[in-house]
Amino acid sequence: MQETTRDIKSMTIEELAGVMKENGFPAFRAKQLYRWMHVSLVRNYEEMTNIPKVMAERLSKEYPLTTARMIDRQVSKLDGTQKYLFAMGDDSLVESVFMRYKFGNSVCISSQVGCRMGCRFCASTLDGLYRSLTPSEMLEQIYEIRRVTGERISHVVVMGTGEPLDNYDNLVRFLHLLTDENGLNISQRNVTVSTCGIVPRIYDLAKENLSITLALSLHAVTDEKRREIMPIANQYSIAELMDAGRYYFDRTGRQVTFEYSLIRDVNDSAQDAQMLAELARPLKAHINLIPVNPVKERGYLQTRDEGVRAFEKKLEKRGINVSIRRVLGRDIDGACGQLRHRHLTDQKQETVSDNAGE
Ligand code: SAH
């Protein structure tokens, strides 16, 4: 991983001004550099045409620019969703998704290389956590998609591989850079961070004065059931998670979302729906129902379509604001972490067959 002190694309304008001073360049260059990196989205210093050559050379040696290399791209024939596989500087593989909605284009980014949260239904956690991503590596996923598609991006969701609140400081810095008026200037209201529920970090995030949406991955309504499918539930109870969600809502005024993946015969009964409504009501939470995306290694089945609709109706009848997540990109390794996992598995298989040939 790059040291933060050298990672120029993770720096605020004020920090860039410090770097300018240290290196004997005028302070006004900080804003120019920032705009080249975060508005023009250049991939190297040579493209910064109003920066003196000596300065560009010096900076490229001392402060290499973080860039994401596109390794693979799958475009859904069904809905135009695009799934990207990027390699970072150390060849770490990271997955991101570009989606078109009526309200604008949205990018879903990863916050870590792999994940250590161990949710039983999730592909991202199959290979464990390798490392966290830097703020610039989170930004680059969006920037590279912007470069490749040439399309404006108005919404960002941190719902790809990794647990964002397990990479807290980098996440918060990323959120500030992403929504900085001197950069891509994405509205904070159009940014969503999804967490499996690291309770103390939810309180911290509430205090950051950011107007972003918080999504809580709930997936079960009793502690017992939740512990079966989400190891994090051994650390924090649903009651504690609800208190944190309530605090977030009160402090930020932002409606919280509950993510609820419907798994056949696991969490999709009439009683589950009733208890879910009772959890959502005091928080005025919005519920996002997601028919679980089957991951070969996991063996869970999706609730059938009619079951999903019945579950939705039960919530609606109780006055809960609910939507069924439109399943995008079903034909392109839709579930979190599947594309990366497939590449890692392919690599392993190649290594095995190489060895076998010796
Ligand atoms: N770690 C964060 C963000 C990444 S996962 C979190 O837990 O929220 C983004 C969302 O997708 C979470 O709600 C997660 O539980 C859900 N998810 C993961 N694997 C899934 C699958 N196979 N099918 C449906 N939803 C899944």
Coordinates of C-alpha atoms and ligand atoms in Angstrom, one line a residue:
M1 CA 0.0 0.0 0.0
Q2 CA 1.2 3.5 -0.7
E3 CA 2.0 5.6 2.3
T4 CA -0.6 8.3 2.8
T5 CA 2.2 10.9 2.9
R6 CA 3.1 10.1 -0.7
D7 CA -0.4 9.3 -1.9
I8 CA -1.1 12.7 -3.4
K9 CA -4.5 11.8 -4.8
S10 CA -5.7 11.1 -1.2
M11 CA -4.8 14.6 -0.1
T12 CA -7.0 17.7 0.5
I13 CA -6.1 21.0 -1.1
E14 CA -4.7 22.2 2.2
E15 CA -2.4 19.1 2.4
L16 CA -1.4 19.7 -1.2
A17 CA -0.5 23.2 -0.3
G18 CA 1.8 21.8 2.4
V19 CA 3.5 19.5 -0.1
M20 CA 4.0 22.5 -2.4
K21 CA 5.6 24.4 0.4
E22 CA 7.9 21.5 1.4
N23 CA 9.1 21.2 -2.2
G24 CA 9.5 24.9 -2.8
F25 CA 6.6 25.3 -5.3
P26 CA 4.1 28.2 -5.0
A27 CA 0.9 27.5 -3.0
F28 CA -1.5 28.3 -5.9
R29 CA -0.3 25.1 -7.6
A30 CA -2.2 23.1 -5.0
K31 CA -5.6 24.0 -6.4
Q32 CA -4.4 23.4 -10.0
L33 CA -3.1 20.0 -9.1
Y34 CA -6.3 19.1 -7.3
R35 CA -8.4 20.0 -10.3
W36 CA -6.2 18.0 -12.7
M37 CA -6.5 15.0 -10.5
H38 CA -10.2 15.2 -9.4
V39 CA -12.0 17.1 -12.2
S40 CA -10.0 16.5 -15.4
L41 CA -9.2 13.0 -14.1
V42 CA -5.8 12.9 -15.8
R43 CA -3.8 9.6 -15.3
N44 CA -0.3 11.2 -15.2
Y45 CA 1.5 14.4 -14.6
E46 CA 2.5 15.0 -18.2
E47 CA -1.2 15.7 -19.0
M48 CA -1.2 18.6 -16.6
T49 CA -0.4 21.2 -19.3
N50 CA -0.1 24.3 -17.1
I51 CA 2.3 22.7 -14.6
P52 CA 6.0 23.4 -15.2
K53 CA 7.9 20.4 -16.5
V54 CA 10.4 20.3 -13.6
M55 CA 7.6 20.2 -11.1
A56 CA 5.8 17.4 -13.0
E57 CA 9.0 15.4 -13.1
R58 CA 9.7 15.9 -9.5
L59 CA 6.2 15.0 -8.4
S60 CA 5.9 11.9 -10.6
K61 CA 9.1 10.6 -8.9
E62 CA 8.1 11.5 -5.3
Y63 CA 4.3 11.3 -5.4
P64 CA 3.2 8.7 -8.0
L65 CA -0.5 9.0 -9.0
T66 CA -2.7 6.2 -7.9
T67 CA -4.5 4.7 -11.0
A68 CA -6.7 1.7 -11.4
R69 CA -6.0 -0.6 -14.4
M70 CA -9.0 -2.2 -16.0
I71 CA -8.5 -5.9 -16.3
D72 CA -11.9 -7.1 -17.2
R73 CA -15.3 -5.6 -18.1
Q74 CA -18.6 -7.3 -18.5
V75 CA -21.6 -5.6 -20.0
S76 CA -25.0 -7.0 -19.2
K77 CA -27.1 -7.6 -22.3
L78 CA -30.2 -7.4 -20.2
D79 CA -29.9 -3.9 -18.7
G80 CA -26.5 -2.3 -19.7
T81 CA -25.1 -2.8 -16.2
Q82 CA -21.3 -2.8 -16.4
K83 CA -19.1 -4.8 -14.1
Y84 CA -15.4 -3.8 -13.8
L85 CA -12.4 -5.6 -12.5
F86 CA -9.5 -3.3 -11.7
A87 CA -5.9 -4.0 -10.6
M88 CA -4.4 -1.6 -8.2
G89 CA -0.6 -0.7 -8.0
D90 CA 0.2 -3.9 -6.2
D91 CA -2.0 -6.0 -8.5
S92 CA -4.7 -6.3 -5.9
L93 CA -8.0 -7.0 -7.7
V94 CA -11.0 -4.8 -7.0
E95 CA -14.6 -5.0 -8.4
S96 CA -16.9 -2.1 -9.2
V97 CA -20.2 -1.8 -10.9
F98 CA -21.8 0.9 -13.2
M99 CA -25.6 1.1 -13.3
R100 CA -28.0 3.3 -15.1
Y101 CA -31.1 4.4 -13.3
K102 CA -33.9 6.9 -14.2
F103 CA -32.4 9.3 -11.6
G104 CA -28.9 9.1 -13.0
N105 CA -25.8 6.9 -13.3
S106 CA -24.6 5.1 -10.2
V107 CA -21.3 3.5 -9.4
C108 CA -20.9 0.8 -6.7
I109 CA -17.4 0.7 -5.3
S110 CA -15.4 -1.7 -3.2
S111 CA -13.8 -0.4 0.1
Q112 CA -11.4 -3.3 0.7
V113 CA -9.6 -6.1 -1.2
G114 CA -11.6 -9.0 0.1
C115 CA -13.5 -8.9 3.4
R116 CA -13.1 -10.4 6.9
M117 CA -16.7 -10.1 8.0
G118 CA -17.6 -13.7 6.9
C119 CA -21.3 -13.2 6.0
R120 CA -22.4 -16.7 5.0
F121 CA -24.3 -15.7 1.8
C122 CA -21.6 -13.4 0.4
A123 CA -18.9 -14.1 -2.2
S124 CA -16.7 -11.3 -1.2
T125 CA -15.6 -13.0 2.0
L126 CA -14.7 -16.3 0.4
D127 CA -11.0 -15.4 0.1
G128 CA -10.8 -13.4 3.3
L129 CA -9.4 -9.9 3.7
Y130 CA -6.2 -9.0 1.9
R131 CA -6.0 -5.3 2.7
S132 CA -8.0 -2.1 2.9
L133 CA -8.2 0.4 0.1
T134 CA -6.8 3.9 0.3
P135 CA -9.0 6.9 -0.4
S136 CA -7.4 7.4 -3.8
E137 CA -8.1 3.7 -4.7
M138 CA -11.7 4.2 -3.8
L139 CA -11.9 7.3 -5.9
E140 CA -10.1 5.8 -8.9
Q141 CA -12.8 3.1 -9.3
I142 CA -15.2 5.9 -10.0
Y143 CA -12.8 8.0 -12.0
E144 CA -11.7 5.1 -14.3
I145 CA -15.4 4.2 -15.0
R146 CA -16.0 7.9 -15.8
R147 CA -13.0 7.8 -18.2
V148 CA -14.1 4.6 -19.9
T149 CA -17.8 5.4 -20.3
G150 CA -17.5 9.1 -20.7
E151 CA -20.7 9.4 -18.8
R152 CA -21.6 11.6 -15.9
I153 CA -21.8 9.8 -12.5
S154 CA -24.3 11.3 -10.0
H155 CA -24.6 8.6 -7.4
V156 CA -22.1 6.5 -5.5
V157 CA -22.8 3.5 -3.3
V158 CA -20.1 1.9 -1.1
M159 CA -21.7 -1.6 -1.4
G160 CA -19.0 -3.6 -3.3
T161 CA -16.5 -5.9 -1.7
G162 CA -15.4 -5.1 1.9
E163 CA -16.8 -3.6 5.0
P164 CA -16.4 0.2 4.7
L165 CA -16.6 0.8 8.5
D166 CA -13.7 -1.7 8.9
N167 CA -11.7 0.9 6.9
Y168 CA -13.1 3.9 8.7
D169 CA -10.5 6.7 8.3
N170 CA -9.9 6.0 4.7
L171 CA -13.6 5.9 4.1
V172 CA -14.3 9.2 5.7
R173 CA -11.4 10.9 3.8
F174 CA -12.8 9.4 0.6
L175 CA -16.2 10.7 1.3
H176 CA -14.8 14.2 1.8
L177 CA -12.8 14.1 -1.4
L178 CA -15.6 12.7 -3.5
T179 CA -18.1 15.4 -2.4
D180 CA -15.6 18.3 -2.4
E181 CA -16.8 21.2 -4.5
N182 CA -13.4 21.5 -6.0
G183 CA -13.5 17.9 -7.2
L184 CA -16.1 15.7 -8.7
N185 CA -18.5 17.4 -6.4
I186 CA -21.0 14.6 -6.0
S187 CA -23.9 15.5 -3.7
Q188 CA -23.6 13.9 -0.2
R189 CA -27.2 13.1 -0.5
N190 CA -26.4 10.8 -3.5
V191 CA -23.9 8.8 -1.5
T192 CA -24.8 5.6 0.4
V193 CA -22.5 3.6 2.7
S194 CA -23.6 0.1 3.6
T195 CA -22.4 -1.7 6.7
C196 CA -22.9 -5.1 8.3
G197 CA -23.2 -3.2 11.5
I198 CA -20.0 -2.2 13.3
V199 CA -21.9 -0.3 16.0
P200 CA -19.2 2.0 17.5
R201 CA -18.2 3.2 14.0
I202 CA -21.9 4.0 13.2
Y203 CA -21.9 6.5 16.1
D204 CA -18.6 7.9 14.8
L205 CA -20.0 8.3 11.3
A206 CA -23.1 10.1 12.6
K207 CA -20.8 12.7 14.2
E208 CA -18.9 13.4 10.9
N209 CA -21.5 16.0 9.7
L210 CA -22.0 14.2 6.4
S211 CA -25.4 14.1 4.8
I212 CA -24.9 10.6 3.4
T213 CA -27.3 7.7 3.5
L214 CA -26.5 4.8 5.8
A215 CA -27.7 1.3 4.9
L216 CA -27.7 -1.3 7.5
S217 CA -27.4 -4.9 6.4
L218 CA -29.9 -6.6 8.7
H219 CA -30.9 -9.8 6.9
A220 CA -32.4 -11.3 10.1
V221 CA -34.8 -10.2 12.8
T222 CA -33.6 -12.3 15.8
D223 CA -30.1 -12.4 17.2
E224 CA -30.1 -16.1 17.0
K225 CA -30.8 -16.2 13.3
R226 CA -28.6 -13.3 12.5
R227 CA -25.7 -15.0 14.3
E228 CA -26.2 -18.0 12.0
I229 CA -25.7 -15.9 8.8
M230 CA -23.6 -12.9 10.0
P231 CA -20.7 -13.4 12.4
I232 CA -20.7 -9.7 13.3
A233 CA -24.0 -10.4 15.2
N234 CA -21.9 -12.2 17.8
Q235 CA -20.4 -8.8 18.7
Y236 CA -23.5 -6.6 18.5
S237 CA -27.1 -7.4 19.1
I238 CA -29.9 -6.2 16.9
A239 CA -31.1 -3.9 19.7
E240 CA -27.7 -2.2 19.8
L241 CA -27.7 -1.9 16.0
M242 CA -31.1 -0.3 16.1
D243 CA -30.0 2.2 18.8
A244 CA -27.1 3.1 16.6
G245 CA -29.4 3.5 13.5
R246 CA -31.7 5.7 15.6
Y247 CA -28.8 7.8 16.7
Y248 CA -27.7 8.2 13.1
F249 CA -31.2 9.2 12.0
D250 CA -31.6 11.7 14.9
R251 CA -28.2 13.3 14.4
T252 CA -28.1 13.6 10.6
G253 CA -31.8 13.7 9.7
R254 CA -31.1 11.1 7.0
Q255 CA -33.5 8.2 6.7
V256 CA -31.7 4.9 7.3
T257 CA -32.1 2.0 5.0
F258 CA -32.3 -1.7 6.0
E259 CA -30.9 -4.2 3.5
Y260 CA -32.7 -7.5 3.8
S261 CA -31.6 -10.3 1.5
L262 CA -34.4 -12.9 1.2
I263 CA -33.1 -16.4 1.6
R264 CA -35.6 -19.2 1.0
D265 CA -36.8 -20.8 4.2
V266 CA -34.2 -19.0 6.3
N267 CA -35.5 -15.5 6.9
D268 CA -38.6 -15.1 4.7
S269 CA -41.6 -16.2 6.9
A270 CA -44.7 -14.2 7.7
Q271 CA -43.4 -13.8 11.2
D272 CA -40.0 -12.5 9.9
A273 CA -41.9 -9.8 7.9
Q274 CA -43.9 -8.8 10.9
M275 CA -40.9 -8.5 13.2
L276 CA -39.0 -6.6 10.5
A277 CA -41.8 -4.1 10.3
E278 CA -41.6 -3.6 14.1
L279 CA -37.9 -2.9 13.8
A280 CA -38.3 -0.5 10.9
R281 CA -41.2 1.6 12.3
P282 CA -39.5 3.5 15.1
L283 CA -36.6 4.5 12.8
K284 CA -38.9 5.3 9.9
A285 CA -36.4 3.1 8.0
H286 CA -36.8 2.3 4.3
I287 CA -36.5 -1.4 3.6
N288 CA -34.6 -2.7 0.6
L289 CA -35.5 -6.3 -0.2
I290 CA -32.9 -8.2 -2.2
P291 CA -33.7 -11.8 -3.4
V292 CA -30.4 -13.4 -2.3
N293 CA -28.0 -13.8 -5.2
P294 CA -27.1 -17.4 -5.2
V295 CA -23.3 -18.0 -4.8
K296 CA -22.2 -21.4 -5.8
E297 CA -20.0 -21.9 -2.8
R298 CA -22.8 -20.9 -0.4
G299 CA -25.8 -23.0 -1.3
Y300 CA -28.5 -20.6 -0.2
L301 CA -31.6 -20.3 -2.4
Q302 CA -33.6 -17.3 -3.4
T303 CA -37.1 -16.8 -2.0
R304 CA -39.4 -17.4 -5.0
D305 CA -40.8 -14.3 -6.7
E306 CA -44.3 -14.7 -5.3
G307 CA -42.8 -15.1 -1.8
V308 CA -40.8 -11.9 -2.3
R309 CA -44.0 -10.0 -3.3
A310 CA -45.9 -11.5 -0.4
F311 CA -43.2 -10.4 2.0
E312 CA -43.2 -6.9 0.5
K313 CA -47.0 -6.7 0.9
K314 CA -46.9 -7.7 4.5
L315 CA -44.5 -4.8 5.2
E316 CA -46.5 -2.3 3.1
K317 CA -49.7 -3.3 5.0
R318 CA -47.9 -2.2 8.2
G319 CA -47.1 1.2 6.7
I320 CA -43.4 0.5 6.0
N321 CA -41.6 2.1 3.1
V322 CA -40.3 -0.8 1.1
S323 CA -38.8 -1.6 -2.3
I324 CA -37.5 -4.7 -4.0
R325 CA -34.0 -4.1 -5.3
R326 CA -34.2 -4.4 -9.1
V327 CA -31.7 -7.2 -9.9
L328 CA -29.3 -5.7 -12.4
G329 CA -26.6 -7.6 -14.2
R330 CA -27.9 -11.0 -13.4
D331 CA -26.1 -12.4 -16.5
I332 CA -22.7 -11.0 -15.4
D333 CA -21.7 -12.5 -12.0
G334 CA -24.1 -10.2 -10.3
A335 CA -23.4 -10.9 -6.7
C336 CA -20.8 -8.9 -4.7
G337 CA -17.3 -10.3 -5.1
Q338 CA -18.2 -13.0 -7.7
L339 CA -16.1 -11.6 -10.5
R340 CA -13.0 -11.1 -8.4
H341 CA -13.5 -14.5 -6.8
R342 CA -13.7 -16.1 -10.2
H343 CA -10.5 -14.5 -11.3
L344 CA -8.7 -15.5 -8.2
T345 CA -10.0 -19.1 -8.6
D346 CA -8.9 -19.1 -12.2
Q347 CA -5.5 -17.9 -11.2
K348 CA -5.2 -20.7 -8.6
Q349 CA -6.3 -23.3 -11.1
E350 CA -3.7 -22.1 -13.5
T351 CA -1.1 -22.4 -10.8
V352 CA -2.2 -25.9 -10.0
S353 CA -2.1 -27.0 -13.6
D354 CA 1.3 -25.4 -14.1
N355 CA 2.6 -27.3 -11.1
A356 CA 1.0 -30.5 -12.4
G357 CA 2.8 -30.1 -15.7
E358 CA 6.3 -30.0 -14.0
Ligands
SAH1 N1 -20.0 -4.9 4.0 C1 -21.0 -4.0 3.7 C2 -21.1 -3.6 2.3 C3 -20.9 -4.7 1.2 S1 -22.2 -5.8 0.9 C4 -22.3 -4.6 4.2 O1 -22.4 -5.7 4.7 O2 -23.3 -3.9 4.1 C5 -23.5 -4.9 0.2 C6 -24.8 -5.6 0.5 O3 -25.0 -6.8 -0.3 C7 -25.0 -6.0 1.9 O4 -26.3 -5.7 2.3 C8 -24.8 -7.5 1.8 O5 -25.3 -8.1 2.9 C9 -25.5 -7.8 0.5 N2 -25.1 -9.1 -0.1 C10 -23.9 -9.7 -0.1 N3 -23.9 -10.9 -0.7 C11 -25.2 -11.0 -1.2 C12 -25.8 -12.0 -2.0 N4 -25.2 -13.1 -2.4 N5 -27.1 -11.8 -2.3 C13 -27.7 -10.6 -1.9 N6 -27.2 -9.7 -1.2 C14 -25.9 -9.9 -0.8

